[in-house]
Coordinates of C-alpha atoms in Angstrom, one line a residue:
M1 CA 51.2 -5.2 82.8
E2 CA 54.7 -5.8 82.0
D3 CA 57.4 -3.4 83.5
K4 CA 58.7 -1.5 80.4
G5 CA 60.2 1.5 82.1
E6 CA 58.7 4.9 83.7
V7 CA 55.3 5.7 83.3
K8 CA 54.7 9.3 81.7
C9 CA 51.0 9.4 81.7
I10 CA 48.0 7.5 82.4
K11 CA 44.6 8.7 80.7
F12 CA 40.9 7.4 80.0
S13 CA 39.3 7.9 77.0
L14 CA 36.3 10.4 77.1
G15 CA 33.9 7.7 77.8
N16 CA 36.0 6.0 80.5
K17 CA 36.1 2.9 78.4
I18 CA 39.9 2.9 77.3
L19 CA 42.7 3.3 79.6
A20 CA 45.8 4.5 78.1
V21 CA 49.3 4.2 79.6
Q22 CA 52.1 6.3 78.1
R23 CA 55.9 5.6 78.8
T24 CA 58.3 7.0 76.2
Q25 CA 56.6 6.1 73.0
K26 CA 53.9 7.5 70.9
S27 CA 51.1 5.1 70.3
V28 CA 47.5 5.4 68.8
V29 CA 44.7 3.7 70.8
L30 CA 42.0 1.6 68.3
P31 CA 39.0 1.4 70.4
E32 CA 37.3 -0.8 67.7
K33 CA 39.9 -3.4 67.9
R34 CA 40.6 -2.8 71.7
T35 CA 44.2 -2.7 70.9
L36 CA 47.2 -0.3 71.1
K37 CA 49.0 0.3 67.9
L38 CA 52.7 1.8 68.0
V39 CA 52.8 4.2 65.0
K40 CA 56.2 5.8 65.7
S41 CA 58.8 6.1 68.0
Q42 CA 60.8 9.3 69.1
N43 CA 63.7 9.4 71.4
I44 CA 63.6 12.7 73.1
N45 CA 64.4 13.8 76.7
V46 CA 61.2 15.6 77.9
N47 CA 61.0 17.9 81.0
W48 CA 57.1 18.1 80.9
Y49 CA 54.6 17.8 78.1
M50 CA 51.3 19.7 77.3
Y51 CA 48.4 18.3 75.0
C52 CA 45.6 20.3 73.2
P53 CA 42.8 18.0 72.2
E54 CA 41.0 20.5 70.2
S55 CA 44.0 21.0 67.8
L56 CA 45.4 17.4 68.5
V57 CA 48.8 18.9 69.1
I58 CA 51.4 17.7 71.9
L59 CA 54.0 20.0 73.3
L60 CA 57.1 18.7 74.5
S61 CA 59.5 20.8 76.7
T62 CA 63.3 19.9 75.9
T63 CA 66.7 20.8 76.8
V64 CA 68.1 21.7 80.2
L65 CA 66.2 25.1 80.4
G66 CA 63.2 23.7 79.2
N67 CA 62.5 26.5 76.8
V68 CA 63.0 24.6 73.6
L69 CA 59.5 23.4 72.8
Q70 CA 58.8 20.4 70.2
P71 CA 55.2 20.1 68.9
F72 CA 54.0 17.0 67.4
Y73 CA 50.4 16.8 65.3
F74 CA 48.2 13.7 65.4
K75 CA 45.7 12.9 62.5
G76 CA 44.4 9.7 61.2
G77 CA 46.5 7.4 62.9
T78 CA 49.7 9.3 62.0
M79 CA 52.1 11.7 64.2
S80 CA 53.8 14.6 62.5
K81 CA 56.8 16.3 63.8
L82 CA 56.4 20.2 63.6
S83 CA 59.3 22.6 63.7
K84 CA 60.6 23.1 67.0
F85 CA 60.9 26.6 68.4
E86 CA 62.5 28.5 71.4
I87 CA 60.8 30.5 74.1
E88 CA 62.6 33.7 74.7
L89 CA 63.2 34.0 78.4
P90 CA 63.3 37.2 80.3
A91 CA 66.7 37.0 81.5
A92 CA 69.5 34.5 80.9
P93 CA 69.5 32.0 84.0
K94 CA 72.6 31.9 86.2
A95 CA 72.4 28.1 86.7
S96 CA 71.8 25.5 84.1
K97 CA 68.5 24.3 85.5
L98 CA 64.9 24.0 84.4
T99 CA 63.7 27.6 84.1
L100 CA 60.5 27.5 81.8
S101 CA 57.7 25.8 83.9
E102 CA 54.5 24.1 82.5
R103 CA 52.6 26.5 84.5
D104 CA 53.8 29.5 82.5
I105 CA 52.6 27.9 79.1
A106 CA 49.2 27.4 77.6
M107 CA 48.0 26.4 74.4
A108 CA 44.8 27.5 73.0
T109 CA 42.9 28.1 69.6
I110 CA 42.1 31.7 69.1
Y111 CA 40.3 33.0 66.1
G112 CA 40.7 29.6 64.3
Q113 CA 44.7 29.5 65.1
L114 CA 46.6 27.6 67.6
Y115 CA 48.9 29.7 69.8
V116 CA 51.3 29.1 72.5
L117 CA 50.8 31.4 75.5
Y118 CA 53.9 32.2 77.5
L119 CA 53.3 34.1 80.7
R120 CA 56.7 36.1 81.2
H121 CA 57.1 37.2 84.6
H122 CA 58.6 40.4 85.7
S123 CA 62.5 40.7 85.8
R124 CA 64.2 42.8 88.3
T125 CA 67.3 43.1 86.2
S126 CA 65.5 44.3 83.2
N127 CA 63.6 47.4 82.3
S128 CA 60.2 45.7 82.0
T129 CA 57.1 47.4 83.5
G130 CA 55.5 44.1 84.7
A131 CA 54.8 40.6 83.6
E132 CA 53.4 40.1 80.0
V133 CA 51.8 37.2 77.9
V134 CA 53.7 36.3 74.8
L135 CA 51.6 34.7 72.0
Y136 CA 53.6 32.3 69.6
H137 CA 51.6 31.1 66.5
L138 CA 52.1 27.6 65.9
P139 CA 51.0 26.8 62.2
R140 CA 50.6 23.1 60.8
E141 CA 53.4 24.0 58.3
G142 CA 56.3 26.4 58.6
S143 CA 57.9 28.0 61.5
C144 CA 56.6 29.2 64.8
K145 CA 56.5 33.0 65.4
K146 CA 55.9 35.4 68.1
L147 CA 53.2 37.5 67.0
H148 CA 51.7 39.3 70.2
I149 CA 52.5 40.5 73.4
L150 CA 49.9 41.3 76.1
K151 CA 51.1 43.9 78.4
L152 CA 49.8 43.2 82.3
Y153 CA 51.7 46.2 84.0
R154 CA 51.3 43.7 87.1
T155 CA 53.6 41.3 89.1
G156 CA 52.6 38.3 91.1
K157 CA 50.8 35.1 90.5
F158 CA 48.9 34.8 87.2
A159 CA 46.6 32.2 85.5
L160 CA 45.2 32.2 81.8
N161 CA 42.2 31.1 80.2
V162 CA 40.7 31.6 76.7
V163 CA 37.1 32.4 76.3
D164 CA 35.1 33.5 73.1
N165 CA 38.5 34.2 71.6
L166 CA 39.5 36.4 74.4
V167 CA 42.7 36.0 76.6
V168 CA 41.8 36.2 80.2
V169 CA 44.7 36.7 82.6
H170 CA 43.7 36.2 86.3
H171 CA 45.8 38.2 88.7
Q172 CA 45.7 36.7 92.2
D173 CA 47.1 39.6 94.1
T174 CA 44.3 42.0 93.0
E175 CA 41.6 39.3 92.5
T176 CA 40.8 40.7 89.1
S177 CA 40.8 39.3 85.5
L178 CA 42.4 41.0 82.6
I179 CA 40.7 40.8 79.2
F180 CA 42.7 41.0 75.8
D181 CA 41.5 40.8 72.2
I182 CA 44.4 40.1 69.7
K183 CA 41.9 41.1 66.9
L184 CA 41.8 44.5 67.9
K185 CA 44.2 47.2 66.8
G186 CA 47.6 47.2 68.8
E187 CA 50.9 49.1 68.4
F188 CA 53.0 47.2 65.8
D189 CA 56.8 47.5 66.5
G190 CA 57.9 45.7 63.4
T191 CA 58.2 42.5 64.7
V192 CA 55.0 41.9 67.3
T193 CA 52.0 43.6 68.1
L194 CA 51.8 45.0 71.5
H195 CA 48.1 44.8 73.0
Q196 CA 46.7 46.8 76.0
L197 CA 43.8 45.7 78.2
V198 CA 40.5 46.0 76.3
L199 CA 38.6 46.7 79.3
P200 CA 39.1 48.0 82.9
A201 CA 40.3 45.0 85.2
R202 CA 37.2 43.3 86.7
S203 CA 36.6 40.6 89.2
I204 CA 35.0 37.4 88.3
Q205 CA 31.2 37.4 89.4
P206 CA 31.1 36.1 93.0
Y207 CA 29.7 32.6 93.5
Q208 CA 27.8 31.3 96.3
I209 CA 28.4 27.8 97.7
P210 CA 24.9 26.3 99.0
V211 CA 25.2 24.3 102.2
A212 CA 24.7 20.7 101.9
G213 CA 23.2 18.7 104.9
P214 CA 19.7 18.0 106.7
A215 CA 16.8 20.7 106.1
A216 CA 17.7 22.6 109.3
V217 CA 21.2 23.1 108.2
T218 CA 20.4 24.1 104.6
S219 CA 18.4 27.0 105.6
Q220 CA 21.5 28.8 106.3
F221 CA 22.9 31.5 104.1
P222 CA 25.0 29.9 101.5
V223 CA 28.8 30.5 101.8
P224 CA 30.8 32.9 99.3
C225 CA 33.3 31.0 97.4
K226 CA 36.8 32.2 97.8
L227 CA 37.9 33.9 94.4
Y228 CA 41.3 33.7 93.1
S229 CA 42.2 31.3 95.5
S230 CA 45.8 29.8 95.6
S231 CA 44.0 26.4 95.4
W232 CA 42.6 27.3 92.1
I233 CA 43.7 25.0 88.9
V234 CA 43.2 26.4 85.6
F235 CA 42.6 24.2 82.3
Q236 CA 42.4 25.6 78.8
P237 CA 40.2 26.6 77.4
D238 CA 37.7 27.9 80.0
I239 CA 37.8 25.7 82.8
I240 CA 38.8 26.6 86.4
I241 CA 38.8 24.1 89.2
S242 CA 38.7 24.7 93.2
A243 CA 40.4 22.2 94.8
I244 CA 39.2 23.1 98.1
E245 CA 35.8 23.6 97.6
G246 CA 35.6 20.9 95.1
Y247 CA 33.9 22.7 92.4
L248 CA 34.6 23.2 88.5
W249 CA 33.4 26.1 86.5
N250 CA 33.3 27.1 83.0
L251 CA 34.2 30.7 82.7
Q252 CA 32.0 33.0 80.5
V253 CA 32.2 36.5 79.5
K254 CA 29.0 38.6 79.7
L255 CA 28.5 41.0 77.1
E256 CA 25.7 43.4 78.4
P257 CA 27.8 45.0 81.1
I258 CA 30.7 45.6 78.7
V259 CA 28.6 48.1 76.8
N260 CA 28.9 50.5 79.8
L261 CA 32.7 49.8 80.1
L262 CA 33.6 50.8 76.6
P263 CA 32.3 54.3 75.9
D264 CA 33.9 54.5 72.7
K265 CA 31.0 53.2 70.3
G266 CA 33.5 52.4 67.4
K267 CA 35.9 50.2 69.6
L268 CA 32.7 48.8 71.2
M269 CA 31.4 47.6 68.0
D270 CA 34.9 46.2 66.9
F271 CA 34.8 44.1 70.1
L272 CA 31.3 43.0 70.2
L273 CA 31.5 42.0 66.2
Q274 CA 34.2 39.3 67.0
R275 CA 32.0 37.7 70.1
K276 CA 29.7 34.7 69.5
D277 CA 26.3 35.9 70.9
C278 CA 26.8 39.5 69.7
K279 CA 23.6 40.4 67.7
M280 CA 21.0 41.4 70.4
V281 CA 23.7 43.3 72.3
I282 CA 24.8 45.2 69.2
L283 CA 21.2 45.9 68.3
S284 CA 20.5 47.2 71.8
V285 CA 23.7 49.5 71.5
C286 CA 22.2 50.7 68.3
S287 CA 18.9 51.6 69.8
Q288 CA 20.7 53.5 72.8
M289 CA 22.9 55.5 70.6
L290 CA 19.7 56.9 69.0
S291 CA 17.9 57.6 72.3
E292 CA 18.2 60.0 75.4
P293 CA 20.1 60.1 77.3
E294 CA 22.9 58.3 75.4
R295 CA 22.2 59.7 71.9
G296 CA 25.3 60.0 69.8
S297 CA 26.5 62.3 67.2
L298 CA 25.8 61.6 63.6
G299 CA 29.5 60.9 63.1
V300 CA 29.2 58.1 65.7
V301 CA 26.1 56.7 64.0
A302 CA 27.8 56.6 60.8
T303 CA 30.8 55.0 62.3
V304 CA 28.7 52.2 63.7
F305 CA 26.5 51.9 60.6
D306 CA 29.7 51.4 58.6
K307 CA 31.2 48.7 60.7
L308 CA 28.0 46.8 60.8
N309 CA 27.7 47.0 56.9
N310 CA 31.3 45.8 56.4
E311 CA 30.6 42.4 58.1
Y312 CA 27.2 42.1 56.3
K313 CA 29.2 42.9 53.1
K314 CA 31.8 40.4 53.7
Y315 CA 29.2 37.8 54.1
L316 CA 27.0 38.6 51.2
E317 CA 30.3 38.3 49.0
A318 CA 31.2 35.0 50.7
E319 CA 27.6 33.7 50.1
Q320 CA 27.9 34.8 46.4
S321 CA 31.2 33.2 45.9
Y322 CA 29.7 30.2 47.4
N323 CA 26.7 30.0 45.0
M324 CA 29.1 30.4 42.0
A325 CA 31.3 27.8 43.1
L326 CA 28.4 25.6 43.4
E327 CA 27.1 26.2 40.0
I328 CA 30.6 25.6 38.5
G329 CA 31.0 22.4 40.5
Q330 CA 27.7 21.1 39.5
S331 CA 28.6 21.7 35.8
R332 CA 32.1 20.0 36.3
S333 CA 31.1 17.3 38.7
N334 CA 33.6 18.9 41.5
P335 CA 32.8 18.2 45.1
P336 CA 30.5 20.8 46.7
P337 CA 31.9 23.9 48.2
K338 CA 31.7 24.5 51.8
R339 CA 28.9 27.2 52.6
P340 CA 29.9 30.0 54.5
V341 CA 28.6 30.3 58.2
R342 CA 26.4 33.3 59.0
T343 CA 27.5 34.2 62.5
Q344 CA 25.7 36.8 64.6
A345 CA 27.8 39.6 63.7
V346 CA 26.0 39.5 60.2
I347 CA 23.4 42.2 61.0
D348 CA 21.3 42.7 57.8
Q349 CA 18.8 45.6 56.8
S350 CA 15.8 43.3 58.3
D351 CA 17.4 43.3 61.6
I352 CA 18.2 47.1 61.5
Y353 CA 15.0 47.9 60.4
T354 CA 13.0 45.7 63.0
H355 CA 14.9 46.3 66.1
V356 CA 16.3 49.8 65.7
L357 CA 15.0 52.3 62.9
S358 CA 11.3 51.4 63.0
V359 CA 11.2 51.5 66.7
F360 CA 13.3 54.9 66.6
T361 CA 10.9 56.6 64.2
E362 CA 7.8 55.5 66.2
K363 CA 8.9 56.8 69.4
K364 CA 9.3 60.3 67.9
E365 CA 11.7 61.4 70.8
A366 CA 14.5 62.9 68.5
P367 CA 14.3 66.0 66.4
H368 CA 12.9 65.2 63.0
K369 CA 15.9 66.4 61.2
F370 CA 18.1 64.0 63.3
T371 CA 15.7 61.1 62.5
I372 CA 15.7 61.8 58.9
A373 CA 19.6 62.2 58.9
V374 CA 20.1 58.7 60.7
L375 CA 17.7 57.0 58.1
M376 CA 19.7 58.5 55.4
E377 CA 23.0 57.6 57.0
Y378 CA 22.2 54.1 57.1
I379 CA 21.2 54.1 53.5
R380 CA 24.5 56.0 52.7
S381 CA 26.2 53.3 54.4
L382 CA 24.6 50.5 52.3
N383 CA 25.4 52.3 49.2
Q384 CA 29.0 52.8 50.3
F385 CA 29.4 49.0 50.6
Q386 CA 27.4 48.3 47.3
I387 CA 24.5 46.6 49.1
T388 CA 21.2 47.0 47.5
V389 CA 18.9 49.0 49.7
Q390 CA 15.6 47.1 50.4
H391 CA 12.3 49.2 49.5
Y392 CA 11.1 49.0 53.1
L393 CA 13.9 51.4 54.3
Y394 CA 13.0 54.0 51.5
E395 CA 9.2 53.6 52.4
L396 CA 10.1 54.3 56.1
V397 CA 12.1 57.7 55.1
I398 CA 8.9 58.6 52.8
K399 CA 6.5 57.8 55.7
T400 CA 8.8 60.0 58.3
L401 CA 8.9 62.8 55.7
V402 CA 5.2 62.8 55.3
Q403 CA 4.7 62.8 58.9
H404 CA 6.5 66.1 59.5
N405 CA 4.9 67.5 56.3
L406 CA 8.5 67.6 54.5
F407 CA 7.2 67.4 51.1
Y408 CA 9.9 69.5 49.5
M409 CA 12.6 67.3 50.8
L410 CA 10.8 64.3 49.6
H411 CA 10.5 65.7 46.1
Q412 CA 14.3 66.5 46.2
F413 CA 15.0 63.0 47.2
L414 CA 13.3 61.6 44.4
Q415 CA 14.3 64.3 42.0
Y416 CA 17.9 63.5 42.5
H417 CA 17.5 59.7 43.0
V418 CA 18.4 59.8 46.4
L419 CA 15.7 57.3 46.9
S420 CA 16.1 54.5 44.2
D421 CA 13.4 53.6 41.9
S422 CA 11.0 50.5 42.9
K423 CA 7.5 49.3 42.4
P424 CA 6.7 49.3 46.0
L425 CA 8.0 52.7 46.3
A426 CA 6.0 54.0 43.4
C427 CA 2.8 52.5 44.7
L428 CA 3.4 54.2 48.2
L429 CA 3.8 57.5 46.1
L430 CA 0.6 57.1 44.5
S431 CA -1.3 56.4 47.8
L432 CA 0.0 60.0 48.8
E433 CA -1.5 61.9 45.9
S434 CA -4.5 62.9 48.4
I435 CA -2.1 64.9 50.8
Y436 CA 0.5 65.7 48.2
P437 CA -0.6 65.9 44.5
P438 CA 2.7 65.9 42.7
A439 CA 3.3 62.4 44.2
H440 CA 1.1 61.0 41.3
Q441 CA 3.2 62.5 38.6
L442 CA 6.4 61.5 40.6
S443 CA 5.2 58.0 40.5
L444 CA 4.2 57.7 37.1
D445 CA 7.6 59.0 36.3
M446 CA 9.2 56.3 38.4
L447 CA 7.3 53.6 36.8
K448 CA 8.1 54.6 33.3
R449 CA 11.7 54.4 34.4
L450 CA 11.0 51.0 35.6
S451 CA 9.1 50.0 32.5
T452 CA 6.8 48.3 34.8
A453 CA 3.5 46.4 33.4
N454 CA 0.5 48.5 34.3
D455 CA -1.7 45.5 35.2
E456 CA 0.8 44.7 37.9
I457 CA 0.7 48.1 39.4
V458 CA -2.9 48.3 39.6
E459 CA -3.0 44.8 41.2
V460 CA -0.4 45.8 44.0
L461 CA -2.5 49.0 44.5
L462 CA -5.6 47.1 45.0
S463 CA -4.0 44.6 47.3
K464 CA -3.1 47.6 49.5
H465 CA -6.7 48.8 49.3
Q466 CA -5.7 51.9 47.5
V467 CA -8.5 51.7 45.2
L468 CA -8.8 55.5 44.2
A469 CA -5.1 55.6 43.6
A470 CA -5.3 52.5 41.3
L471 CA -8.0 54.3 39.4
R472 CA -6.2 57.5 39.1
F473 CA -3.4 55.5 37.9
I474 CA -5.0 53.8 35.2
R475 CA -6.8 57.1 34.2
G476 CA -3.3 58.6 33.9
I477 CA -2.2 56.0 31.4
G478 CA -5.6 56.1 29.6
G479 CA -6.5 52.6 30.2
H480 CA -9.7 53.4 32.3
D481 CA -12.2 52.4 29.4
S482 CA -11.0 48.6 29.3
I483 CA -10.5 47.9 33.0
S484 CA -12.6 45.3 34.7
A485 CA -15.4 47.0 37.0
R486 CA -15.9 43.8 39.1
K487 CA -12.3 43.9 40.1
F488 CA -12.5 47.6 41.3
L489 CA -15.9 47.1 43.0
D490 CA -14.6 44.0 44.7
A491 CA -11.8 45.9 46.1
A492 CA -13.8 49.0 47.1
K493 CA -16.4 46.7 48.9
Q494 CA -13.6 44.9 50.7
T495 CA -12.5 48.2 52.4
E496 CA -15.9 48.4 53.9
D497 CA -16.0 52.2 53.0
E498 CA -19.4 52.9 51.8
M499 CA -18.6 56.3 50.3
L500 CA -15.6 54.7 48.5
F501 CA -18.0 52.1 47.1
Y502 CA -20.5 54.8 45.8
T503 CA -17.7 56.7 44.2
I504 CA -16.1 53.8 42.6
F505 CA -19.8 52.5 41.5
R506 CA -20.7 55.7 40.2
F507 CA -17.3 56.0 38.2
F508 CA -18.3 52.8 36.3
E509 CA -21.9 53.9 35.7
Q510 CA -20.7 57.1 34.0
R511 CA -18.3 55.0 32.1
N512 CA -20.9 52.7 30.9
Q513 CA -23.3 55.8 30.0
R514 CA -20.3 57.2 28.0
L515 CA -19.4 54.1 26.1
R516 CA -22.7 52.3 25.5
G517 CA -25.3 55.3 26.2
N518 CA -26.6 53.3 29.5
P519 CA -25.3 53.4 32.9
S520 CA -26.5 49.7 33.6
F521 CA -23.9 46.8 33.5
N522 CA -23.9 44.1 31.1
P523 CA -24.3 40.6 32.2
G524 CA -20.9 39.8 31.1
E525 CA -19.5 42.1 33.6
H526 CA -20.7 39.9 36.7
C527 CA -21.6 43.0 38.7
E528 CA -25.1 41.9 39.8
E529 CA -24.1 41.5 43.5
H530 CA -22.4 44.8 43.6
V531 CA -25.5 46.4 42.2
M532 CA -27.7 44.7 44.8
Y533 CA -25.4 46.1 47.5
F534 CA -25.5 49.5 46.1
K535 CA -29.4 49.4 46.2
Q536 CA -29.3 48.1 50.0
V537 CA -27.1 50.8 51.2
F538 CA -28.1 53.9 49.0
G539 CA -31.7 52.8 47.7
D540 CA -33.0 52.1 44.1
Q541 CA -33.2 55.8 43.6
A542 CA -29.6 56.5 43.9
L543 CA -28.9 54.4 40.6
M544 CA -27.9 56.6 37.9
K545 CA -30.8 57.1 35.2
P546 CA -30.0 56.8 31.4
A547 CA -29.2 60.1 29.9
T548 CA -31.8 61.3 27.4
S549 CA -30.7 62.8 24.3

């Protein structure tokens, strides 16, 4: 290799197949041609640099103090110069020397945006209450702006990681880590948003280093790793290296323990909804807030449901916009739109029904008034966000009311359309006639409002083995003289209820007698097997005899 000046950097490619040597110019490696192509030349005095492979941005420290940063963006073999910006130092330095250290700067993508994080140490000459982390938003276009400040209220040595869109600040003196979430509401002073700790400071979970060596030696207890060691080296976004022990870790945030660290359920939901693997933890929190000893007030329950349905609605709207754009794009030969990603924060009605509400009602631990209030609160929240309520939620309400004999409340809910009309709901009401007679008329009124085909209602009831309810319904609308006897006898036999079969069989015998003057079935009705079954169970003498005039 020819000597062309000072070497700034030597790096291998990810597959360790290409070695790139960087001096003072920006070059692009072309792996397929096994060559290096000079794409652009920049003449800048650089103190130090930092590269973010995720965003393809390199940051150069310039000027004597080092606090003027010049970013470059690489894409498709080209290099773009972004707007340079200045990091505000805590106090004017007494001497003209490098003041901004590479150790105090990090680059990371947080909530899809690139930020430059500056660890501003405590200044004895200022009135600061400790160190703080200043976040500068670095867009592809436009100027870099200071948007967030994370208040640490500590002094000493710090290191930064970004995990699951959370800024984690490690403090060596107290051997704890501080967690911040810039998506949560902070205190806006007109220019920047000040953020406090999301959770109480916590230490990283201890790690035991296994003892290597012969079998006799490995039987010894593992050695605890020294946490927050001065030999730790931190890389973005989530890497910690212990130089002494020779270990590399990926930092992770466990969500389950956080549930007990954030007693405010509203803030807890705000926090959890932004996390990658949040669904099952959120559903667990919902179950806990409905059960003793952590049962929350109805106001807390309403707040949680509203926060969940807000995310649910945003996804439904995005999906609707996508489908509309897809239809328009197909008609105009446009490129297909990008489908919205369904994150774990989208918790729909089936999730809440399956994991929370159905389990909650089955346990029967809470007072029935609270149980019904919780169910209605979830329905209220869905309606507030204009989300169509699924019929199985209404069915759960009705079944709960029936279990507690609250028929007057059921009547009111239906009368004032608190429970929306649907065919499954009408069928459920028909099946309740034996224990609540007005349910029959309520279901008929609902079916009339729905203008539903009567044959369809009968099929639904028969499929649910509600044979008597189906027969009462068809009699209620005056269609019992034309219905198929075999269909009803088939359904009655499938229930394996002999007395039900007897009742249905006798009804059709009486119909035959009234319409034709003979209780027997015509060959065209294909009921021979049912007549034989009736004889086997009840005997020939149980058959209805023709009426004599």
